[in-house]
PDB file of C-alpha atoms in Angstrom:
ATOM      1  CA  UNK A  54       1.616 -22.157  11.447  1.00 67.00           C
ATOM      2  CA  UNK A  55       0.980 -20.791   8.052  1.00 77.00           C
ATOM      3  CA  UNK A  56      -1.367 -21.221   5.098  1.00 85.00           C
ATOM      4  CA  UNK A  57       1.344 -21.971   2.393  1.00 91.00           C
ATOM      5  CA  UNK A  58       1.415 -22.720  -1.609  1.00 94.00           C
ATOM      6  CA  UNK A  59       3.565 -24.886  -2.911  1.00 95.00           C
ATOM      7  CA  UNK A  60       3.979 -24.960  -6.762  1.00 95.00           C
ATOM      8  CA  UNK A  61       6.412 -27.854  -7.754  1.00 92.00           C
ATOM      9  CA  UNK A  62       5.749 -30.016 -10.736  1.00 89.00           C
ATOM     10  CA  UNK A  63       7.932 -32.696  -9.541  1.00 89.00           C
ATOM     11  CA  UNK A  64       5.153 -34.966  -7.919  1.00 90.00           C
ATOM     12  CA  UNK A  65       7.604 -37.126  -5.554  1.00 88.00           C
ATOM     13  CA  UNK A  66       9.622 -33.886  -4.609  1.00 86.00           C
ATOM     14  CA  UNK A  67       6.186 -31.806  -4.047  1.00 89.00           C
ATOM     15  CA  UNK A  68       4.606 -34.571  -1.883  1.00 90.00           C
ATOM     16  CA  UNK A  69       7.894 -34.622   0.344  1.00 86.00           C
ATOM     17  CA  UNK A  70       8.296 -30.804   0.780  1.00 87.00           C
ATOM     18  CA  UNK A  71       4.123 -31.023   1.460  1.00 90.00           C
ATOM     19  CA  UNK A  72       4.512 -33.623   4.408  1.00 87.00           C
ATOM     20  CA  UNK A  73       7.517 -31.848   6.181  1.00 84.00           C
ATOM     21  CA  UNK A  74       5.695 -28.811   6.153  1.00 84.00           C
ATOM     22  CA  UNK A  75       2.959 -30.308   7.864  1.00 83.00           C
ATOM     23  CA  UNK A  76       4.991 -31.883  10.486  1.00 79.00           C
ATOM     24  CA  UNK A  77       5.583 -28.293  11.109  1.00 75.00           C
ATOM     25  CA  UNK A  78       1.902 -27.490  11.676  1.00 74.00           C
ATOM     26  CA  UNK A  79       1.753 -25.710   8.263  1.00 80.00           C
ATOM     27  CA  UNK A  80      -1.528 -26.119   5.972  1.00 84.00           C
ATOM     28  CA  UNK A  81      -0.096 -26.642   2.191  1.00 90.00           C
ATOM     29  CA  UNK A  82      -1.946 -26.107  -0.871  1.00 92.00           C
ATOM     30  CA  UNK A  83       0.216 -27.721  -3.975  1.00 95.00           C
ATOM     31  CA  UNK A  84       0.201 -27.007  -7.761  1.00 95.00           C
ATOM     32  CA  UNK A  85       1.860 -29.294 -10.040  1.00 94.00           C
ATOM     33  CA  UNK A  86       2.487 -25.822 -12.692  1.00 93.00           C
ATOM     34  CA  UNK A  87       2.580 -22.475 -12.443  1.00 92.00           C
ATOM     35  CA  UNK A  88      -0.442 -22.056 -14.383  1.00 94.00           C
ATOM     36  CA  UNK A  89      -2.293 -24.368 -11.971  1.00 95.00           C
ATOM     37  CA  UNK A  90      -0.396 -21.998  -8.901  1.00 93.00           C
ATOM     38  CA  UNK A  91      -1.430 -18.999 -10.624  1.00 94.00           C
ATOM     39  CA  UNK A  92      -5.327 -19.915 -10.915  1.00 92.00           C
ATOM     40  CA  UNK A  93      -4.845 -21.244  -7.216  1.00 91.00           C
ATOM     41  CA  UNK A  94      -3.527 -17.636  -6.113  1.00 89.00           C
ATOM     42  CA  UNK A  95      -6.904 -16.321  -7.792  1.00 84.00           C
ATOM     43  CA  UNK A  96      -8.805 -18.146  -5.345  1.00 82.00           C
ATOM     44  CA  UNK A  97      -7.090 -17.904  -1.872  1.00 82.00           C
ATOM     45  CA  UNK A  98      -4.518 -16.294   0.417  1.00 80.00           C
ATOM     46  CA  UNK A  99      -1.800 -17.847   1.235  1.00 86.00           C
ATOM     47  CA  UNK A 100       0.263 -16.170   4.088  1.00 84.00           C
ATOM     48  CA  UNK A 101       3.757 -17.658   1.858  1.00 90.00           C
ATOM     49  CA  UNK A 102       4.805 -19.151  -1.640  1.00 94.00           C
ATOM     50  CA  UNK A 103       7.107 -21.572  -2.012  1.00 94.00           C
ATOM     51  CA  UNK A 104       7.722 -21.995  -5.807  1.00 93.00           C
ATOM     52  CA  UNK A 105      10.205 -24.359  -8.245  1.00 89.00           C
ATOM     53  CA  UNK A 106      11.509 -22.186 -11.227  1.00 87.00           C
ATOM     54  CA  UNK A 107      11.445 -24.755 -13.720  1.00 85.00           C
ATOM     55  CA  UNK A 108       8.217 -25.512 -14.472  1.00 88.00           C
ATOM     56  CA  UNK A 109       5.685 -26.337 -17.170  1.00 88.00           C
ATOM     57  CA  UNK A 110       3.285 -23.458 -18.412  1.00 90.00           C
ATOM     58  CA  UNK A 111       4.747 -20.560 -16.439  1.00 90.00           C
ATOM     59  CA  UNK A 112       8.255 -20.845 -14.918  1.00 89.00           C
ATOM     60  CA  UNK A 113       8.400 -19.578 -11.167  1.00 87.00           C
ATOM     61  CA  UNK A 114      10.308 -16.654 -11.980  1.00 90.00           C
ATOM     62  CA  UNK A 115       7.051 -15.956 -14.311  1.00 90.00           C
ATOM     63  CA  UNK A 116       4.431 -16.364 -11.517  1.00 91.00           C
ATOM     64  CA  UNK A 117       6.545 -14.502  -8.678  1.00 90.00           C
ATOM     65  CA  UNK A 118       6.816 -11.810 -11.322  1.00 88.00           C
ATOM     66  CA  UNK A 119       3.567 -11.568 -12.131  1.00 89.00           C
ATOM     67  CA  UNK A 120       2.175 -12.525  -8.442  1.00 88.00           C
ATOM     68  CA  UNK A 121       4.082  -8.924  -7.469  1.00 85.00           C
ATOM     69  CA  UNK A 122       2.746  -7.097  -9.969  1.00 82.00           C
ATOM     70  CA  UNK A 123      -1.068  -7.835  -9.177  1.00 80.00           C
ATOM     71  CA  UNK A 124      -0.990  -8.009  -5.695  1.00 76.00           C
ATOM     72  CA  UNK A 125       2.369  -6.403  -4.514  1.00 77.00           C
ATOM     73  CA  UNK A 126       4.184  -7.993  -1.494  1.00 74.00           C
ATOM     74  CA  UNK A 127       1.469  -8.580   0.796  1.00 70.00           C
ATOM     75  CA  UNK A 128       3.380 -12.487   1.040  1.00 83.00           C
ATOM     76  CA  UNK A 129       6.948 -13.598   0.835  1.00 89.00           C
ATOM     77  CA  UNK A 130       7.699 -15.921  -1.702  1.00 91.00           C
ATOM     78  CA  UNK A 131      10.600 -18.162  -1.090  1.00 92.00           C
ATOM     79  CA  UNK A 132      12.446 -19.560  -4.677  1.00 88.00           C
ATOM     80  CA  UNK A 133      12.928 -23.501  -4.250  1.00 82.00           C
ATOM     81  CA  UNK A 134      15.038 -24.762  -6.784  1.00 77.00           C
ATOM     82  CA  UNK A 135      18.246 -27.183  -7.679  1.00 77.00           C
ATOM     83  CA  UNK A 136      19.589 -24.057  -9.728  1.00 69.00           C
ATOM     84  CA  UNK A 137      21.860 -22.100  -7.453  1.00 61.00           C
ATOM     85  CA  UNK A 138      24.502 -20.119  -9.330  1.00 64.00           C
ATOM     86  CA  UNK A 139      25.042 -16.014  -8.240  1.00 67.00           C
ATOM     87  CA  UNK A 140      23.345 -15.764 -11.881  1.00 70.00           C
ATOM     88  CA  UNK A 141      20.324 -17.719 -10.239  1.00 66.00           C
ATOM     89  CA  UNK A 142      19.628 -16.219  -7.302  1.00 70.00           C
ATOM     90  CA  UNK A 143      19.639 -12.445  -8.365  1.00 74.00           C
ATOM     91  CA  UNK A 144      16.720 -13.363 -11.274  1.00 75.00           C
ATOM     92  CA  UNK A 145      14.945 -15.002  -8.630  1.00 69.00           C
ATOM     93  CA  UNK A 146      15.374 -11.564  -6.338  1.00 77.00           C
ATOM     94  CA  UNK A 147      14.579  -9.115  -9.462  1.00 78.00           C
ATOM     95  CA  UNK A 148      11.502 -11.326 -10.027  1.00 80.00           C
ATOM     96  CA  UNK A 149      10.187 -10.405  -6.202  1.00 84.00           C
ATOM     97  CA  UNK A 150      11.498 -13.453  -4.279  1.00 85.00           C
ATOM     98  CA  UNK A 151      12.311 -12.731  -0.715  1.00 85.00           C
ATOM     99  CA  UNK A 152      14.191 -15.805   0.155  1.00 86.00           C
ATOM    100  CA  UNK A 153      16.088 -18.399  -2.090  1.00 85.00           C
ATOM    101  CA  UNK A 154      16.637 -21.737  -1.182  1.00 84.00           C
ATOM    102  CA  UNK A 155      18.542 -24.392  -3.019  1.00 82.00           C
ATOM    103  CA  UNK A 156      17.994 -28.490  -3.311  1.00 79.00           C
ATOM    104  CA  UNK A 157      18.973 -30.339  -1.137  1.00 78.00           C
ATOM    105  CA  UNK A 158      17.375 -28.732   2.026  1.00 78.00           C
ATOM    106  CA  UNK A 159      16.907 -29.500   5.560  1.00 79.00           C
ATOM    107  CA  UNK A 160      13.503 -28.809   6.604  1.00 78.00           C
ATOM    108  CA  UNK A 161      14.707 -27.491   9.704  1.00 79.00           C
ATOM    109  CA  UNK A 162      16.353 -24.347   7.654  1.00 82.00           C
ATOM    110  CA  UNK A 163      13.453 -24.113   5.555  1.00 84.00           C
ATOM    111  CA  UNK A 164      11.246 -23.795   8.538  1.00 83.00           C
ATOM    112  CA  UNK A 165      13.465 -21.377  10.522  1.00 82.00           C
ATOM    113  CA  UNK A 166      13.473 -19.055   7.062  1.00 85.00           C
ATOM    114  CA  UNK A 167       9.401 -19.112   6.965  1.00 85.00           C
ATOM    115  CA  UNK A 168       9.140 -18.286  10.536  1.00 81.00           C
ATOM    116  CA  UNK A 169      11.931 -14.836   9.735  1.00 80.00           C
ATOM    117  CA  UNK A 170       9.714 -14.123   6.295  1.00 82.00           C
ATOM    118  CA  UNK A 171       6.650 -14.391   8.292  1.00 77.00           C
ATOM    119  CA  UNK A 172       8.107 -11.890  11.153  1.00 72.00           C
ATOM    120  CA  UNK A 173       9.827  -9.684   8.930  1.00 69.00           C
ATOM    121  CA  UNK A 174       6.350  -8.808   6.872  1.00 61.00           C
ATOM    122  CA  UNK A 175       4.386  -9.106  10.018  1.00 58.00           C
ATOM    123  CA  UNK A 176       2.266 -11.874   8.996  1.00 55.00           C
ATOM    124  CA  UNK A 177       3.470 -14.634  11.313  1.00 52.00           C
ATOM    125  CA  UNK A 178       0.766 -17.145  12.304  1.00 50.00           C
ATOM    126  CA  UNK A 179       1.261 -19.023  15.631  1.00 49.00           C
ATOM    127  CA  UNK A 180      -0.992 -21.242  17.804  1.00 44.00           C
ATOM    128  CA  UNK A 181      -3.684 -20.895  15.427  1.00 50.00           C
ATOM    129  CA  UNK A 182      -3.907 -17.292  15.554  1.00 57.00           C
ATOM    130  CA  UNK A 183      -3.065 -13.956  13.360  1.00 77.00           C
ATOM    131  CA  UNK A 184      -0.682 -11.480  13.929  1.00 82.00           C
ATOM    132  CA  UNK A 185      -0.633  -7.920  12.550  1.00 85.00           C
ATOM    133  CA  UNK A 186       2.311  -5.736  14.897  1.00 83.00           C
ATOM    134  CA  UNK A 187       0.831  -6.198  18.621  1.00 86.00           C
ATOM    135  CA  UNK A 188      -2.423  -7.491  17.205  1.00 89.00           C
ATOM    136  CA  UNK A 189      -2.996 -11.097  17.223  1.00 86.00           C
ATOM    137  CA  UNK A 190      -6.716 -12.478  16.162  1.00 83.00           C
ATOM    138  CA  UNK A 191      -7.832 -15.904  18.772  1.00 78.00           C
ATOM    139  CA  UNK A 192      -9.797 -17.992  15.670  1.00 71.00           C
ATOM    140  CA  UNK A 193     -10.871 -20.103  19.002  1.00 68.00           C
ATOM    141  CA  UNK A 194     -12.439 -17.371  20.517  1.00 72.00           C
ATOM    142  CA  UNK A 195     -13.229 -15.156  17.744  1.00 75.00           C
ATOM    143  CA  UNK A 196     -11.286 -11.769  20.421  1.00 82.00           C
ATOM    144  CA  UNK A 197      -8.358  -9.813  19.468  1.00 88.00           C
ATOM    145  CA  UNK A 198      -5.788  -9.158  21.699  1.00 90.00           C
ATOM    146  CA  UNK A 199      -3.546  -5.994  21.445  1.00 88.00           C
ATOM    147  CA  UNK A 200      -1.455  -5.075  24.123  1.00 76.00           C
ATOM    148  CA  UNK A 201      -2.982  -5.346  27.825  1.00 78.00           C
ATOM    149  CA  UNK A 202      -6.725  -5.095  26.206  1.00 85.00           C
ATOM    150  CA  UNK A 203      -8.984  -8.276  25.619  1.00 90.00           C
ATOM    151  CA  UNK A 204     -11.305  -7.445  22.152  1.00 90.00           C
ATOM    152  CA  UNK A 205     -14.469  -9.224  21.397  1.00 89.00           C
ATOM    153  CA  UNK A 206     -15.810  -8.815  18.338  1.00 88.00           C
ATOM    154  CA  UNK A 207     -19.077  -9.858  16.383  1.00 87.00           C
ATOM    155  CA  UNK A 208     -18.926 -12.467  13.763  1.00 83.00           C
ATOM    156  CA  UNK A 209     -18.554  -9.699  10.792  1.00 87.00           C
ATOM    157  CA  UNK A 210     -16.096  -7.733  12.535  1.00 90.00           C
ATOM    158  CA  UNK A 211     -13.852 -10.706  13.145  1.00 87.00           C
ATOM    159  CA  UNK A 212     -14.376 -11.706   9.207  1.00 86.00           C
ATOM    160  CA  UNK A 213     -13.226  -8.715   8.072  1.00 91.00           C
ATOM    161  CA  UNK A 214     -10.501  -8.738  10.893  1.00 91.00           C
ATOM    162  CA  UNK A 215      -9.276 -11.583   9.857  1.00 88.00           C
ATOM    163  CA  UNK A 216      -9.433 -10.424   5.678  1.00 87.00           C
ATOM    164  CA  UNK A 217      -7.662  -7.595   6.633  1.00 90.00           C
ATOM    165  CA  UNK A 218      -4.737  -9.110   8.730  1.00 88.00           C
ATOM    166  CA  UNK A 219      -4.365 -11.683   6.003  1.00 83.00           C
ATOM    167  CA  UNK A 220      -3.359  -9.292   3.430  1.00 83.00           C
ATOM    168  CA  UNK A 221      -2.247  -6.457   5.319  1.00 83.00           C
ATOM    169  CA  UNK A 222       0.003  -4.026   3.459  1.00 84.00           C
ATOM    170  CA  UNK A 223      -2.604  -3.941   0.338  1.00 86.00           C
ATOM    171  CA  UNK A 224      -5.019  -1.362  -0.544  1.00 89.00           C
ATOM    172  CA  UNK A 225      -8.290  -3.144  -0.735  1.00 90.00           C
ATOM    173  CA  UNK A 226     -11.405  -1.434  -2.161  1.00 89.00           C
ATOM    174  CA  UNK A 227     -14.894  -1.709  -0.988  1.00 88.00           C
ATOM    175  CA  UNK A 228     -16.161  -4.218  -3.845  1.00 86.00           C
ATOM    176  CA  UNK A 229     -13.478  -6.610  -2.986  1.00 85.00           C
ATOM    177  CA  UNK A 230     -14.457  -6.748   1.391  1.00 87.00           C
ATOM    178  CA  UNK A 231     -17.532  -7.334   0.145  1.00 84.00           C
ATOM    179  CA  UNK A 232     -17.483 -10.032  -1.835  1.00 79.00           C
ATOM    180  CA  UNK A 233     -14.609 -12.002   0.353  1.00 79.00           C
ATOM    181  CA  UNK A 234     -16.267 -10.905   4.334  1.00 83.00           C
ATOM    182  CA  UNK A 235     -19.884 -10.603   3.020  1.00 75.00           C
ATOM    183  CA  UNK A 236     -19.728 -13.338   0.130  1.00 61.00           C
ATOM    184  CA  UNK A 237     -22.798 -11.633  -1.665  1.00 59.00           C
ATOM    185  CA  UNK A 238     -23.581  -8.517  -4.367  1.00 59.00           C
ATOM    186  CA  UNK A 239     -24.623  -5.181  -2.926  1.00 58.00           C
ATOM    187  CA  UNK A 240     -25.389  -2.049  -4.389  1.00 60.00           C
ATOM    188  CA  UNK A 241     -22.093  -0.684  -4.913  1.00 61.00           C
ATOM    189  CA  UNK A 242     -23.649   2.500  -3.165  1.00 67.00           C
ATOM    190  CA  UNK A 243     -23.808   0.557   0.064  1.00 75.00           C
ATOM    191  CA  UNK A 244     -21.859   2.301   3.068  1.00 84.00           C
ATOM    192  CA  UNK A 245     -21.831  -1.042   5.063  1.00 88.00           C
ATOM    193  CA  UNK A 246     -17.746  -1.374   4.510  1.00 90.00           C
ATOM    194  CA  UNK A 247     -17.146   1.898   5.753  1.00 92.00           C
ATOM    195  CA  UNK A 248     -19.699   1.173   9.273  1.00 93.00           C
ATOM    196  CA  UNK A 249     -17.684  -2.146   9.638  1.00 93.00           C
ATOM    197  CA  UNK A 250     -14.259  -0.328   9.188  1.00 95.00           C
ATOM    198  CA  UNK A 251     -15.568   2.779  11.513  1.00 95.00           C
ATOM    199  CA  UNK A 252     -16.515  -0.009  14.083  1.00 94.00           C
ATOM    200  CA  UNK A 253     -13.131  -1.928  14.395  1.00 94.00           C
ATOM    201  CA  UNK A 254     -11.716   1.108  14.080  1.00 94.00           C
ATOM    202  CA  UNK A 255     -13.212   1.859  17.522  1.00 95.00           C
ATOM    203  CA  UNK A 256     -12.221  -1.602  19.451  1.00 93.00           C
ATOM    204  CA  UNK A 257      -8.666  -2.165  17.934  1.00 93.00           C
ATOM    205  CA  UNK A 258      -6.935   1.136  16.987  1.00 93.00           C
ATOM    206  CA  UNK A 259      -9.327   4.020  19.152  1.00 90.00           C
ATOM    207  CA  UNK A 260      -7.192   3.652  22.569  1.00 86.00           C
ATOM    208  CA  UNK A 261      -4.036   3.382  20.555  1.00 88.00           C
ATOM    209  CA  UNK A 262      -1.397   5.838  19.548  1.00 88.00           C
ATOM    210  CA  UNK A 263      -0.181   3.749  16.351  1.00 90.00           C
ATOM    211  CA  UNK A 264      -3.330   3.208  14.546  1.00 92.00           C
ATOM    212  CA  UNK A 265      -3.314  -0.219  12.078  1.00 94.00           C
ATOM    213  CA  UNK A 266      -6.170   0.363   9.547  1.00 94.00           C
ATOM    214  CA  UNK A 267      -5.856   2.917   7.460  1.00 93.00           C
ATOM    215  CA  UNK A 268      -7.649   5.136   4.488  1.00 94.00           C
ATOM    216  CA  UNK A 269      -6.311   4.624   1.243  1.00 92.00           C
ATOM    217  CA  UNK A 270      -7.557   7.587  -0.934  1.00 91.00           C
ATOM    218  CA  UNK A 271      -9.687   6.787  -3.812  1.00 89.00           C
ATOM    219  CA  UNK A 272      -9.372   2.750  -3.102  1.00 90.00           C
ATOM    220  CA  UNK A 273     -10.452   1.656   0.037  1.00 92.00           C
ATOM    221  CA  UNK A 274      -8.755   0.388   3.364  1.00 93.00           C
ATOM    222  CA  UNK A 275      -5.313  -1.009   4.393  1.00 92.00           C
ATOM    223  CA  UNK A 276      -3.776  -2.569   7.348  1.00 91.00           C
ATOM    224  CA  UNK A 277      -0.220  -2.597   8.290  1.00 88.00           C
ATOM    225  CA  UNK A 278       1.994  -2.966  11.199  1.00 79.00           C
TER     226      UNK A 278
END
């Protein structure tokens, strides 16, 4: 299961591709525009795009292009389109697709390339919980799990967990785990990011050779598999 976006402006086509995916056990969020994806993007993480090219207000090459170059590859995107010469597919891949799928589909190979995108970046989301490597964070139960060892963690340290597994591979700086864990303004002189960090560092990656959170100099904090 996955938290996806879909941005297709063709209302009957985006309502179809939205209920197969949720047969799937997918959550969708839909645009009907890019410009409408874009602001959506803004707003949320999505563990995978799924974007038309042609589109009102900005095309889908546009927003995968642009998608990239604010917030790097921390999701796949997968192209969905009826356009599918050689000529086709390599824009979509110089814009920062991953994956590109042409009309008519089966859901079933639609599904089976989310779940390889999903494994391939580390990202993939089963059962209801979050994988990062041999991390996986239990929603239900609010404990990680990595290897042989059973985690339990406080209702911050699971927030910012979770922020960090769902856009793992990004540098993010203090003023941005602040406002998405803590949802509130502090002094940006405030160290509590750094205790947080310093405390999962010391249930999830302390007993572990290959440490997953990371120090990104001058920015912040980054998780990766």
């Amino acid at each position: 299961m996955a938290k996806i976006l879909l941005v297709e402006d063709e209302v009957n086509i985006a309502s179809f591709i939205e209920r197969g995916l949720q047969e799937f056990g997918h959550e969708v969020c839909v645009a009907y525009d890019g410009m409408a994806g874009w602001e959506l993007l803004q707003k949320e993480n999505f563990q995978l795009l799924i974007l038309d090219i042609i589109m009102p207000k900005m095309n889908g090459l546009q927003l995968c292009r642009q998608y990239r170059q604010l917030y790097g590859f921390q999701s796949p995107v997968i192209m969905l389109t009826a356009l599918g010469t050689t000529d086709d597919i390599v824009n979509g891949l110089d814009a920062g697709a991953d994956d590109y799928l042409v009309k008519p589909f089966s859901f079933q190979e639609l599904e089976a390339r989310i779940k390889a995108l999903l494994r391939r970046s580390g990202m993939e989301v089963t059962a209801g919980s979050l994988r990062c490597g041999d991390l996986h964070l239990d929603p239900t139960s609010h404990r990680a799990f990595r290897g042989d060892a059973v985690i339990d963690l406080t209702v911050k340290e699971y927030r910012l967990l979770e922020y960090f597994i769902l856009n793992q591979g990004t540098a993010l700086n203090r003023l941005t785990l602040l406002k998405h864990v803590w949802d509130k303004d502090f002094d940006t002189n405030t160290n509590v990011v750094d205790v947080y960090v310093n405390y999962l560092r010391a249930k999830i990656d302390k007993d572990f050779t290959h440490k997953l959170i990371r120090t990104v100099v001058g920015i912040g904090y980054m998780m990766e598999a």
